[in-house]
PDB file of C-alpha atoms in Angstrom:
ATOM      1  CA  UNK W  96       0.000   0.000   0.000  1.00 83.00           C
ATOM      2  CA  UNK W  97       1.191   3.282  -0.728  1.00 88.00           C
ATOM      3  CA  UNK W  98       1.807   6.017   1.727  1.00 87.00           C
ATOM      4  CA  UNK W  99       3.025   9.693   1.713  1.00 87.00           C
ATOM      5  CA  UNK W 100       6.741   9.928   3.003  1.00 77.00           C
ATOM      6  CA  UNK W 101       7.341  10.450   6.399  1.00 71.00           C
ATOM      7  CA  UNK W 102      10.793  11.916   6.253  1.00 78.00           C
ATOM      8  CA  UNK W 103      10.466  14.353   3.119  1.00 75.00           C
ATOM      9  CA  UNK W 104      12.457  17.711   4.158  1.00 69.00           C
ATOM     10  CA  UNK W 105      11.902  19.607   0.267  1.00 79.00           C
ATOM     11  CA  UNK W 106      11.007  19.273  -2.571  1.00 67.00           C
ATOM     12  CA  UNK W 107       6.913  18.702  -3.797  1.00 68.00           C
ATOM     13  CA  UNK W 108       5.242  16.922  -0.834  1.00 69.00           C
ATOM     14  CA  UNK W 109       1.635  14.598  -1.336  1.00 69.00           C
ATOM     15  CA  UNK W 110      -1.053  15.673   0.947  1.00 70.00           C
ATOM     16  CA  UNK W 111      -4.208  18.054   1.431  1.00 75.00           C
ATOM     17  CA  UNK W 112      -4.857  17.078  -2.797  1.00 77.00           C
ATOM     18  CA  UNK W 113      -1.027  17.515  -3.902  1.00 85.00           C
ATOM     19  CA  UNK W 114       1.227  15.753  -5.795  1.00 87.00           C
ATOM     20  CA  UNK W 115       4.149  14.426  -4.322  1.00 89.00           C
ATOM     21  CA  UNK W 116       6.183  11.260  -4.212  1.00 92.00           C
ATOM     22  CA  UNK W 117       4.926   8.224  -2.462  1.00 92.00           C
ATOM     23  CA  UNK W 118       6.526   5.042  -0.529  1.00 92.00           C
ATOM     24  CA  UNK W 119       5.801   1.253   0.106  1.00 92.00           C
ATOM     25  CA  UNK W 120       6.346  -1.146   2.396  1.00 90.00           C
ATOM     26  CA  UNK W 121       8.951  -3.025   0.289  1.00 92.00           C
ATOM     27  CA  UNK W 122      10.870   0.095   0.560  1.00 93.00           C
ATOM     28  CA  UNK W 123      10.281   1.695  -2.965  1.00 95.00           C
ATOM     29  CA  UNK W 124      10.231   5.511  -3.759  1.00 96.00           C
ATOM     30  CA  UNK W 125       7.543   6.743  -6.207  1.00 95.00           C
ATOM     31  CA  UNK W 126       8.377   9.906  -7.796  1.00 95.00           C
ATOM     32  CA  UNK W 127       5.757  11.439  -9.730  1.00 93.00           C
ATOM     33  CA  UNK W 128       7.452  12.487 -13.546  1.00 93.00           C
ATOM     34  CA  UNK W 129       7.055  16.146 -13.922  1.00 84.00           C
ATOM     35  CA  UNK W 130       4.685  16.828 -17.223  1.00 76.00           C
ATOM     36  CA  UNK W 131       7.158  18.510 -19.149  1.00 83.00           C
ATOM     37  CA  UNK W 132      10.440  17.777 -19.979  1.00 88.00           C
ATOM     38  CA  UNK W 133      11.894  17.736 -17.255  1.00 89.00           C
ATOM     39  CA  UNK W 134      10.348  14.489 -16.160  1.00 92.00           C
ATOM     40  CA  UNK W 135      11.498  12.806 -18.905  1.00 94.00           C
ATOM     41  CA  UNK W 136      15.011  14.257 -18.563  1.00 95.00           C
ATOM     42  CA  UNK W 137      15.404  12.869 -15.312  1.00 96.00           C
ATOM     43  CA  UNK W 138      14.323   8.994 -16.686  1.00 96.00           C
ATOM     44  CA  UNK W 139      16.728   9.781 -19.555  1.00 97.00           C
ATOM     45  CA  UNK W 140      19.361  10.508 -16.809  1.00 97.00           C
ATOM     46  CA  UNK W 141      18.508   7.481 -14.310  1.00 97.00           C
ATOM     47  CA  UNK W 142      18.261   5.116 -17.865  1.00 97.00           C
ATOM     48  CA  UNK W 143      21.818   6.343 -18.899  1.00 97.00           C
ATOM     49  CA  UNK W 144      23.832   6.127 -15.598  1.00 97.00           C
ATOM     50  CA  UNK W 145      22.496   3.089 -14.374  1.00 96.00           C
ATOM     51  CA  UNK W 146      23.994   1.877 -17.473  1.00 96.00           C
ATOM     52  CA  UNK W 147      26.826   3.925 -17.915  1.00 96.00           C
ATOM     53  CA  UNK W 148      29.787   0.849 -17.324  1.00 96.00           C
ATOM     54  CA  UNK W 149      31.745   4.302 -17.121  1.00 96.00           C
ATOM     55  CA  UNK W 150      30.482   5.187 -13.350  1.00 97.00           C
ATOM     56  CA  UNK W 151      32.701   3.799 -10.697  1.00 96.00           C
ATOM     57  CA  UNK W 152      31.034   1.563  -8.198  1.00 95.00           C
ATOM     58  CA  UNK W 153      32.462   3.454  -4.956  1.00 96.00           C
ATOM     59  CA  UNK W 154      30.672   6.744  -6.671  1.00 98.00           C
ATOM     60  CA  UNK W 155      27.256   5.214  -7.838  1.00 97.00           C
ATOM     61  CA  UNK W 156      26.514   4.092  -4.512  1.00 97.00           C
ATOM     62  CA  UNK W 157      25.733   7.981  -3.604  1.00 98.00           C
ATOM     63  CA  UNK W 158      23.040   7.557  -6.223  1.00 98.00           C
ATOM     64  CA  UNK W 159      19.602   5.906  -5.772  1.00 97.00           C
ATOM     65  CA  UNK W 160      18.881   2.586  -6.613  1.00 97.00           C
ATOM     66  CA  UNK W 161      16.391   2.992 -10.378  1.00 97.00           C
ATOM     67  CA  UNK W 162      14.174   0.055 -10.803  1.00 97.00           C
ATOM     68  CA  UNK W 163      11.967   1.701 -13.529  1.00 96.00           C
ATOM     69  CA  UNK W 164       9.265   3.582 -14.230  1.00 96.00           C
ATOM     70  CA  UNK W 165       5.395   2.983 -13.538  1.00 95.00           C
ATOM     71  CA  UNK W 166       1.939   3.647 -13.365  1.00 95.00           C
ATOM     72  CA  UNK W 167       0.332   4.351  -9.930  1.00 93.00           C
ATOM     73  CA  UNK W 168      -2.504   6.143  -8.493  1.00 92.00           C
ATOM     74  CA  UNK W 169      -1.105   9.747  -7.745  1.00 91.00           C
ATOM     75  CA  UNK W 170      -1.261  11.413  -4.846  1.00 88.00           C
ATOM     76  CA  UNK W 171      -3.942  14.231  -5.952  1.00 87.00           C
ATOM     77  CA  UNK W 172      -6.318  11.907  -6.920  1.00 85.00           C
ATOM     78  CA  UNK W 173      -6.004  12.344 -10.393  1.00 87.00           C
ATOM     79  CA  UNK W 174      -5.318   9.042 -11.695  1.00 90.00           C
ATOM     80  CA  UNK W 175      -2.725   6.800 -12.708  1.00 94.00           C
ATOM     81  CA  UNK W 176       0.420   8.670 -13.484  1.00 94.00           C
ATOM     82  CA  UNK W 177       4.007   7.358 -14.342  1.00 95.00           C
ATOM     83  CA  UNK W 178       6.339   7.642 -11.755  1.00 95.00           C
ATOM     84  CA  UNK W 179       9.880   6.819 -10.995  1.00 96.00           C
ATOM     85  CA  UNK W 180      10.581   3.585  -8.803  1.00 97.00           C
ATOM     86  CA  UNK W 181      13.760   4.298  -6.878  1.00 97.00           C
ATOM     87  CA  UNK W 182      15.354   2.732  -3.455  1.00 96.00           C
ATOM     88  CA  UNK W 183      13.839   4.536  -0.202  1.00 94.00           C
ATOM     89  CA  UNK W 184      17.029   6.143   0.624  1.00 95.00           C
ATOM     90  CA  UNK W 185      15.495   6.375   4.757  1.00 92.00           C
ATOM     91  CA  UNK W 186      14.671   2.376   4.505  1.00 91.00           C
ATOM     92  CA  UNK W 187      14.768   0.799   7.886  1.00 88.00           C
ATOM     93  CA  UNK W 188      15.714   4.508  10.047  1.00 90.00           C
ATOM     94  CA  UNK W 189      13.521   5.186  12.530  1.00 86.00           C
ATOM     95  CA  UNK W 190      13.923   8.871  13.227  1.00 91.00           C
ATOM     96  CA  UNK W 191      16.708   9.971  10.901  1.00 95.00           C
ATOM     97  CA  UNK W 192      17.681  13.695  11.108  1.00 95.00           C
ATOM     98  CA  UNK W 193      17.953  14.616   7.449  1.00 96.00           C
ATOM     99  CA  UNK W 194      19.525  17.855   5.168  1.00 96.00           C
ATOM    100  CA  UNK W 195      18.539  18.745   1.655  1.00 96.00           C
ATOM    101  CA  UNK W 196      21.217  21.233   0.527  1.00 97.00           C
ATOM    102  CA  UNK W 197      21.172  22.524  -3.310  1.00 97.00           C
ATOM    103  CA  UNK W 198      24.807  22.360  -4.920  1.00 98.00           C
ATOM    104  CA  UNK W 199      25.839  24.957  -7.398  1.00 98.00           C
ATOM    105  CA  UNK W 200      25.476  28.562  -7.519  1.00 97.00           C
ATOM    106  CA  UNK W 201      23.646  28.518 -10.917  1.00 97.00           C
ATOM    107  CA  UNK W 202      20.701  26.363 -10.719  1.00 96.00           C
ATOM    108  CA  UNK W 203      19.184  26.228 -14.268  1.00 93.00           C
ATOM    109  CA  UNK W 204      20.967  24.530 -17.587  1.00 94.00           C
ATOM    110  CA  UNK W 205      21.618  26.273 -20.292  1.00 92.00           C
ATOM    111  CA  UNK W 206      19.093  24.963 -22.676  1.00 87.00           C
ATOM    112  CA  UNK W 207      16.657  26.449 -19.968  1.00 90.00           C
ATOM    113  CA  UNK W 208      13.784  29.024 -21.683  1.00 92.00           C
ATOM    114  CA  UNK W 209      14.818  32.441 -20.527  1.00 95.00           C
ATOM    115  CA  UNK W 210      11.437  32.725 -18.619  1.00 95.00           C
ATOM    116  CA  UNK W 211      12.677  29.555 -16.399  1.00 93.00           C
ATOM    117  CA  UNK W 212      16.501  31.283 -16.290  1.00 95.00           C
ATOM    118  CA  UNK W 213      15.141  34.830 -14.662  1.00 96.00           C
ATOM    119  CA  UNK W 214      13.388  32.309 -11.988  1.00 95.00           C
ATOM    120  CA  UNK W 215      16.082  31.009 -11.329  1.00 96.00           C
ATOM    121  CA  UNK W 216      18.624  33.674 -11.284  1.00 96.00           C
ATOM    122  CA  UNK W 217      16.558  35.562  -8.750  1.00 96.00           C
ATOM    123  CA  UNK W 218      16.332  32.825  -6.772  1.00 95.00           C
ATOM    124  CA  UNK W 219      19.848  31.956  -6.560  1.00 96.00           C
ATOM    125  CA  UNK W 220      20.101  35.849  -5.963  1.00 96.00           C
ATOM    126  CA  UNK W 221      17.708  35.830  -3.089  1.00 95.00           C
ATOM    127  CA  UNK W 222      19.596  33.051  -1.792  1.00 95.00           C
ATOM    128  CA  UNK W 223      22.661  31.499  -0.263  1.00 96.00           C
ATOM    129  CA  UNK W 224      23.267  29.714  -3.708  1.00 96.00           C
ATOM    130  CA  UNK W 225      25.056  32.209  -5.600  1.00 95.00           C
ATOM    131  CA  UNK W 226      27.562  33.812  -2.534  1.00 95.00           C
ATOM    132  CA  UNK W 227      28.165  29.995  -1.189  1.00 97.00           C
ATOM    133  CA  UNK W 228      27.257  27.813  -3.773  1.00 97.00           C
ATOM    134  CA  UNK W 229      24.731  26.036  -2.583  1.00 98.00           C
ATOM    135  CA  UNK W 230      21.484  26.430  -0.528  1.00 96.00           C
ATOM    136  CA  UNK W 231      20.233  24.354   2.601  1.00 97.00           C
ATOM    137  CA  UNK W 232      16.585  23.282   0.864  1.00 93.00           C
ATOM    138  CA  UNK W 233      15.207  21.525   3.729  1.00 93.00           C
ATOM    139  CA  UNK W 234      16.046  20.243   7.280  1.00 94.00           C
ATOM    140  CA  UNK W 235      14.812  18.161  10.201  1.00 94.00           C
ATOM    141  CA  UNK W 236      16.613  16.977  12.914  1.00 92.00           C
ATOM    142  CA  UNK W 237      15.568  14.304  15.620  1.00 91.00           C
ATOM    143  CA  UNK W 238      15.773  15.703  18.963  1.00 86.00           C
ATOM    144  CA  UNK W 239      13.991  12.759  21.514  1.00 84.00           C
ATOM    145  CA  UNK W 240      11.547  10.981  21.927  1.00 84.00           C
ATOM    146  CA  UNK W 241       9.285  13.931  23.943  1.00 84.00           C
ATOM    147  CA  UNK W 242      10.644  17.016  21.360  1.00 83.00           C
ATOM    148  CA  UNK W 243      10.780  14.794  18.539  1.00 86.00           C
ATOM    149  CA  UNK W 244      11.811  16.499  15.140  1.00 88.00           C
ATOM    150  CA  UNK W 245      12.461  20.233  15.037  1.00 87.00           C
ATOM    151  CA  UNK W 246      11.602  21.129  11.329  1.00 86.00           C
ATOM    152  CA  UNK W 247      11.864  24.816  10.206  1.00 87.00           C
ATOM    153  CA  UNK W 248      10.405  26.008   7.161  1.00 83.00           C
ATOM    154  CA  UNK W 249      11.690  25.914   4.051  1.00 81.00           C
ATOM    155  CA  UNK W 250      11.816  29.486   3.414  1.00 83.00           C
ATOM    156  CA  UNK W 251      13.286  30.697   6.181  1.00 86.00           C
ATOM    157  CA  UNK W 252      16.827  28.385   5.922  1.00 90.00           C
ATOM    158  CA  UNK W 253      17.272  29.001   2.088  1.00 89.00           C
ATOM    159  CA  UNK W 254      19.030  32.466   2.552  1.00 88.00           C
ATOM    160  CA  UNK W 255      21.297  32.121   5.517  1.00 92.00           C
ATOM    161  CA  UNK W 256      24.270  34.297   5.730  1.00 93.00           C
ATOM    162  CA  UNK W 257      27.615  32.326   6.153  1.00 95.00           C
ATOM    163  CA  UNK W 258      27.669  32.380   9.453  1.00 94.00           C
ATOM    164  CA  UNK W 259      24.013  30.594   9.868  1.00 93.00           C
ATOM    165  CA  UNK W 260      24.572  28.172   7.478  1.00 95.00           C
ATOM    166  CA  UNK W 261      27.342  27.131   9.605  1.00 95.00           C
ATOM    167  CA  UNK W 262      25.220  27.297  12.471  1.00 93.00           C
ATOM    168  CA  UNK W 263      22.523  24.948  11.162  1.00 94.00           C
ATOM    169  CA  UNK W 264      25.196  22.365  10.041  1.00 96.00           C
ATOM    170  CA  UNK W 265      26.073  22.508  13.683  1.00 95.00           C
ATOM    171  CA  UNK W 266      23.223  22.090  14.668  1.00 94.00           C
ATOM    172  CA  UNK W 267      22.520  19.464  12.474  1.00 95.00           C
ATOM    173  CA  UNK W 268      25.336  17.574  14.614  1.00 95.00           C
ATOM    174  CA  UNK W 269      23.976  18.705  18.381  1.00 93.00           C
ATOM    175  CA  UNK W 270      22.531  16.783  21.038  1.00 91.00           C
ATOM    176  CA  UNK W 271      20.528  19.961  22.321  1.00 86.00           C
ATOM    177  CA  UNK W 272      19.349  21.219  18.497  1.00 73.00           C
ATOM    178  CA  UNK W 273      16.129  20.894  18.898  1.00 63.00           C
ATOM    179  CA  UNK W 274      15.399  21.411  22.511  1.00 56.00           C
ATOM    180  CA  UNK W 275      16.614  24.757  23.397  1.00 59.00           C
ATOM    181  CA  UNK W 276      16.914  26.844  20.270  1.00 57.00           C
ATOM    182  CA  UNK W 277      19.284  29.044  22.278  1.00 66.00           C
ATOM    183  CA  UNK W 278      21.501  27.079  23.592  1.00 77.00           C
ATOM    184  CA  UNK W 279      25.141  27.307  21.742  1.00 88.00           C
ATOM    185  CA  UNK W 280      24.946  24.085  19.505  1.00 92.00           C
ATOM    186  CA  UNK W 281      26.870  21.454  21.312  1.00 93.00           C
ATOM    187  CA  UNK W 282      28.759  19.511  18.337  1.00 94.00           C
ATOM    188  CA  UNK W 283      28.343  16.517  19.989  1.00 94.00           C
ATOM    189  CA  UNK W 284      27.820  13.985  16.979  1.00 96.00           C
ATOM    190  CA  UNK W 285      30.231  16.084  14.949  1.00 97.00           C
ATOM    191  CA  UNK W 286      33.487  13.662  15.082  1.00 96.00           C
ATOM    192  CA  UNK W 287      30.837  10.501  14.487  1.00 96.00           C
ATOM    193  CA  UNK W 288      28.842  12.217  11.740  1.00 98.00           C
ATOM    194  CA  UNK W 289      31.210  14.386   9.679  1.00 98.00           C
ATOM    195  CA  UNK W 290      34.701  13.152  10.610  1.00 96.00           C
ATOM    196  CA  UNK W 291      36.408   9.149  10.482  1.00 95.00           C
ATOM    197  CA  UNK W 292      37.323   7.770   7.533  1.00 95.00           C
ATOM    198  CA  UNK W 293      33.298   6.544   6.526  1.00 95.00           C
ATOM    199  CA  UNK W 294      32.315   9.652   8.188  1.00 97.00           C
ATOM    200  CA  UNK W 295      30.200  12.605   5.977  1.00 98.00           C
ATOM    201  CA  UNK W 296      33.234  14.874   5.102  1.00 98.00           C
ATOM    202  CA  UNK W 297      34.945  11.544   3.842  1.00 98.00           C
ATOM    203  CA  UNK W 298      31.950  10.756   1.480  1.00 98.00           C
ATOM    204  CA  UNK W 299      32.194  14.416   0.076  1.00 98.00           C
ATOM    205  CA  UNK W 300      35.550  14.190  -0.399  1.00 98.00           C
ATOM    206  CA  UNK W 301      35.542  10.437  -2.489  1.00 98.00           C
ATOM    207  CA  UNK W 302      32.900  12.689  -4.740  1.00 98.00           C
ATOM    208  CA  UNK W 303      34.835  15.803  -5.383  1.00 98.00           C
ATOM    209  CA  UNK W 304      37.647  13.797  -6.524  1.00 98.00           C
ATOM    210  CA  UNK W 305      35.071  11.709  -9.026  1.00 98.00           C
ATOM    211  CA  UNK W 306      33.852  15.647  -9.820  1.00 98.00           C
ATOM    212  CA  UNK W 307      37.582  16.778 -10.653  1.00 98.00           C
ATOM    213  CA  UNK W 308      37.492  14.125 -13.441  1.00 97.00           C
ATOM    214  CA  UNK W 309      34.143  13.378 -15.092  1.00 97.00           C
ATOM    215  CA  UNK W 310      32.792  15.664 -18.216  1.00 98.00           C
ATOM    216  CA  UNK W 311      30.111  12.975 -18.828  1.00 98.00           C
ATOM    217  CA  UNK W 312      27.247  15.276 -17.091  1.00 98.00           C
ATOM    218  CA  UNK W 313      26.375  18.541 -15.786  1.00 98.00           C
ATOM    219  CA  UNK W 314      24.186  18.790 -12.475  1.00 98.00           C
ATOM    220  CA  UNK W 315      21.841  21.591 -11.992  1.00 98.00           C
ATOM    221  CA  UNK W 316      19.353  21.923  -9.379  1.00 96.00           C
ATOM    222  CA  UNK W 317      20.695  18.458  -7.968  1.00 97.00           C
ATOM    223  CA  UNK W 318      20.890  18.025  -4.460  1.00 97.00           C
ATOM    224  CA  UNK W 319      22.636  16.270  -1.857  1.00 98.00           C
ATOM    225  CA  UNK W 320      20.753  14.563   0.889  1.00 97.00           C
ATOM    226  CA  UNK W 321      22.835  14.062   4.475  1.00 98.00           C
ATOM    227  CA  UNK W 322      21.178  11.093   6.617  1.00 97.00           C
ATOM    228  CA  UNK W 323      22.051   9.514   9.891  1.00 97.00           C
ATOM    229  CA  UNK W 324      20.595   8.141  13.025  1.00 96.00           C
ATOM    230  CA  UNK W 325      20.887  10.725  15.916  1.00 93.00           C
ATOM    231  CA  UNK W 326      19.433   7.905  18.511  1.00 92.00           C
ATOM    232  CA  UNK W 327      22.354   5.279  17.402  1.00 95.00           C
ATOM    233  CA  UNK W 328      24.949   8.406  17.645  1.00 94.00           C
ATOM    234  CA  UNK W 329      24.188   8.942  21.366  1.00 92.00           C
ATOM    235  CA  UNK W 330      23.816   5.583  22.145  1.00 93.00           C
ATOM    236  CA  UNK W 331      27.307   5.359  20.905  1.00 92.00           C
ATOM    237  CA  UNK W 332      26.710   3.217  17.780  1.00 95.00           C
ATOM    238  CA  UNK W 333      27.664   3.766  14.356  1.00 96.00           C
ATOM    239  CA  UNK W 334      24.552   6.878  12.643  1.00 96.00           C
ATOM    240  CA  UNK W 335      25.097   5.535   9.812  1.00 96.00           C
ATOM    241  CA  UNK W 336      26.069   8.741   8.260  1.00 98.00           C
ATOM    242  CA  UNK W 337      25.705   8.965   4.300  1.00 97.00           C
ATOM    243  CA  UNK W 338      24.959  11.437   1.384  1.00 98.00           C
ATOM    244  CA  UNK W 339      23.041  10.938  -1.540  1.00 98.00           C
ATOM    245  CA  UNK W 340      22.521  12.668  -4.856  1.00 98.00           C
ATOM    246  CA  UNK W 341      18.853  13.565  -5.687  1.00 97.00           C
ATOM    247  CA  UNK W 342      16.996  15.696  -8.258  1.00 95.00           C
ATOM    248  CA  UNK W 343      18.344  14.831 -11.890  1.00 97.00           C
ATOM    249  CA  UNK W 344      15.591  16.796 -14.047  1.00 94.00           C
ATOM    250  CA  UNK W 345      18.097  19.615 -15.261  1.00 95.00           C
ATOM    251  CA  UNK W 346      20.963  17.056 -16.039  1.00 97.00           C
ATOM    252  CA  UNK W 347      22.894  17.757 -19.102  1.00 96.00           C
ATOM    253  CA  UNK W 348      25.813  16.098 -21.327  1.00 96.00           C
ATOM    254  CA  UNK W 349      29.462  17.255 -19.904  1.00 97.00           C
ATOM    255  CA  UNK W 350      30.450  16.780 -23.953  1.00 95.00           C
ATOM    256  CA  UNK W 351      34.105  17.000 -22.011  1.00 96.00           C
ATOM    257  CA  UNK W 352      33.827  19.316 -20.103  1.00 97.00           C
ATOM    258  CA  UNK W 353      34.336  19.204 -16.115  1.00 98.00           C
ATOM    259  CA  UNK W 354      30.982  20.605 -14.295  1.00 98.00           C
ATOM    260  CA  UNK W 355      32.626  23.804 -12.568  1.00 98.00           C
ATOM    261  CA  UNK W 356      29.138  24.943 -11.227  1.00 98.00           C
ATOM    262  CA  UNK W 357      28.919  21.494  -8.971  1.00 98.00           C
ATOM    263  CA  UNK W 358      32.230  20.682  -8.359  1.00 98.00           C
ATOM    264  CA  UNK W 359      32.432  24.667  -6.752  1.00 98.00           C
ATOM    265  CA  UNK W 360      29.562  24.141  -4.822  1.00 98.00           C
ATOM    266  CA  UNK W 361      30.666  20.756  -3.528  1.00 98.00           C
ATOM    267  CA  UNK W 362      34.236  22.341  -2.418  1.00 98.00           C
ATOM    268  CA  UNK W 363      32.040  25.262  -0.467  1.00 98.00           C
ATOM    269  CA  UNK W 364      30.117  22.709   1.551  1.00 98.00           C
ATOM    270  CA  UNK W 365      33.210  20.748   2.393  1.00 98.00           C
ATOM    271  CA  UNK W 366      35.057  23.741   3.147  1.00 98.00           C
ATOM    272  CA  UNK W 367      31.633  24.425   5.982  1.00 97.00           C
ATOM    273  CA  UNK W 368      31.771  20.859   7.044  1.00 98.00           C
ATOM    274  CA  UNK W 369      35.712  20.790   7.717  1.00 97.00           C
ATOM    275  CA  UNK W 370      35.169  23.874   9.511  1.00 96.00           C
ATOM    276  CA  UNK W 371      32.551  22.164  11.896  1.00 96.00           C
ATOM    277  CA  UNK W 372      34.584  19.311  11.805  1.00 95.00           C
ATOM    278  CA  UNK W 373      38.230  20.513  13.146  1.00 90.00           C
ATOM    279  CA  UNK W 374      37.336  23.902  15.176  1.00 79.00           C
ATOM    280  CA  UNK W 375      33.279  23.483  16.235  1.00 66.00           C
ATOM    281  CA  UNK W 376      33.422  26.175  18.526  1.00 69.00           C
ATOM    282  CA  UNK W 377      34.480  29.688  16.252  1.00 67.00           C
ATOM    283  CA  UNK W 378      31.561  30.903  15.369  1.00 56.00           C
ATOM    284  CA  UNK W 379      32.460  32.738  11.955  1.00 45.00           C
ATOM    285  CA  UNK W 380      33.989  31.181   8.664  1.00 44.00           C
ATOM    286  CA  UNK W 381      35.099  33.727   5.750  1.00 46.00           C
ATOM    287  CA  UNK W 382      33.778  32.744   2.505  1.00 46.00           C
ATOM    288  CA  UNK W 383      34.847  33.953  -0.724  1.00 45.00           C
ATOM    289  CA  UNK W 384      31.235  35.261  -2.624  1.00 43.00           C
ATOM    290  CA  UNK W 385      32.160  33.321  -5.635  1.00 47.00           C
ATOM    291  CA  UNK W 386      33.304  30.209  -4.452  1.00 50.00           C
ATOM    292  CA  UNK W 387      36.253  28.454  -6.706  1.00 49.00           C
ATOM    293  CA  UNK W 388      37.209  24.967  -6.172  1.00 49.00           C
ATOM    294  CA  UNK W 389      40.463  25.413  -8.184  1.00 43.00           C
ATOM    295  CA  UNK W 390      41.456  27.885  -4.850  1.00 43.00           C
ATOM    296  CA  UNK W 391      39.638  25.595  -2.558  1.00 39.00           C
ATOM    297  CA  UNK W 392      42.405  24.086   0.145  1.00 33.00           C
ATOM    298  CA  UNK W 393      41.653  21.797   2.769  1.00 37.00           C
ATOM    299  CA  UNK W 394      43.573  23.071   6.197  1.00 35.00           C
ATOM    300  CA  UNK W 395      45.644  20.687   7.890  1.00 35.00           C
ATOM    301  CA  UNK W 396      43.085  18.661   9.613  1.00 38.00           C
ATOM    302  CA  UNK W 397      43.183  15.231   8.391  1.00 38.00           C
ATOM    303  CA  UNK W 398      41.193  15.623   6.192  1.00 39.00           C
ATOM    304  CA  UNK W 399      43.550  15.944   2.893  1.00 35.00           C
TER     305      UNK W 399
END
């Protein structure tokens, strides 16, 4: 039986009449295909790099699982509609705390119509995208079982200054985030989440180097999801920290060409998350407003 997603952070969400993506017990993700192109651009994308022999195993595993397409009742009640059938990426969490954070600080292709581009463009303006390079899109983070999740709007996260994005992504990685919205975030999950050698910053890192080689496609408007179990953190188990790429309906052939606009945005995040990572107390992090990976340097933090 299908149901509406319990974890969804962005992104169109199914309820009250509205289309949005839908789950199953099995643990598949239906994604309803947007009517114009862009829902067939993202099949097209899912049908060419789940057999691209070209894609390394250790980097398509930060890609959802693509079983298909197929017809299902839609969410609004408007009849069978073709969706995408991909893996439930939160399969088997319980209360997962969960980012969506927009890469790149130009989120439309180049083929886009120029009435799509000026929507864009002023939303990249209007937020963190174009001085950082990418945009937090969504958030929720598990607190306990008597707060449970503390989930801000959308709206108000997607044009933090530097200093709050860093704030939320320690946050994201507190024991008291969601308690006491006041309280100095504590950074307690940061070393278990972000750092080790499986740990967040270590997944971001395996990508950028996949991202300093491959002209075979250009993301726009793709996001990267960051997952893990708060619960198993302060029990002292492995979260299970991972990312995950989402959002492929504005994918376009590299034709050779390395994908600046991503591979920037990915160095500015990592840049944020190393910063968490090795000095979780400063409270400010300079940012250059046009974010370069070819300056982008790692300090000496073990994470090189």
């Amino acid at each position: 039986m299908l149901k509406i997603p319990p974890h969804q952070v962005a992104g169109h969400q199914a309820g009250n009449g509205k289309l949005g993506p839908l789950v199953d017990e099995s643990g598949r993700f239906y994604k309803p295909l947007q009517g114009d192109e862009r829902g067939s651009n993202e099949v097209k994308f899912y049908e060419s790099f789940s057999s691209n022999t070209k894609i390394p195993e250790h980097i398509s595993k930060f890609f959802p699982i693509f079983y298909g397409t197929q017809l299902v009742e839609a969410s609004d009640g408007s009849g069978l509609k073709s969706h995408l059938i991909l893996h439930d990426l939160v399969l088997g969490r319980v209360n997962p705390s969960i980012v969506d954070i927009k890469i790149g600080s130009r989120t439309w292709a180049p083929e886009s119509t120029e009435e799509y581009m000026q929507k864009c463009l002023k939303k990249d303006r209007e937020t963190s995208s174009l001085p950082l390079g990418f945009r937090l899109s969504g958030i929720q983070i598990y607190g306990n079982k008597e707060s449970g999740y503390w989930k801000p709007e959308r709206t108000s996260i997607q044009n933090l200054s530097a200093e709050e994005v860093k704030l939320m992504l320690k946050k994201f990685v507190s024991s008291n985030a969601s308690t006491d919205l006041d309280l100095e975030p504590d950074c307690a999950f940061a070393a278990t989440v972000y750092g080790g050698s499986t740990g967040i910053l270590s997944q971001l890192l395996e990508l950028k180097a996949w991202f300093e080689d491959q002209t075979m496609y250009h993301f726009y408007s793709c996001s990267i999801l960051m997952i893990f179990d708060k619960e198993h953190a302060s029990e002292g188990r492995n979260p299970g920290a991972i990312i995950k790429l989402i959002d492929f309906a504005h994918v376009i052939e590299g034709r050779g060409v390395i994908d600046h606009n991503f591979l920037g945005g990915l160095c500015s995040l990592i840049k944020f998350i190393s910063e968490v990572l090795t000095a979780p107390n400063e409270h400010t992090t300079e940012v250059s407003s046009k974010p370069d990976h070819q300056n982008f340097i790692l300090s000496d933090n073990g994470a090189n």
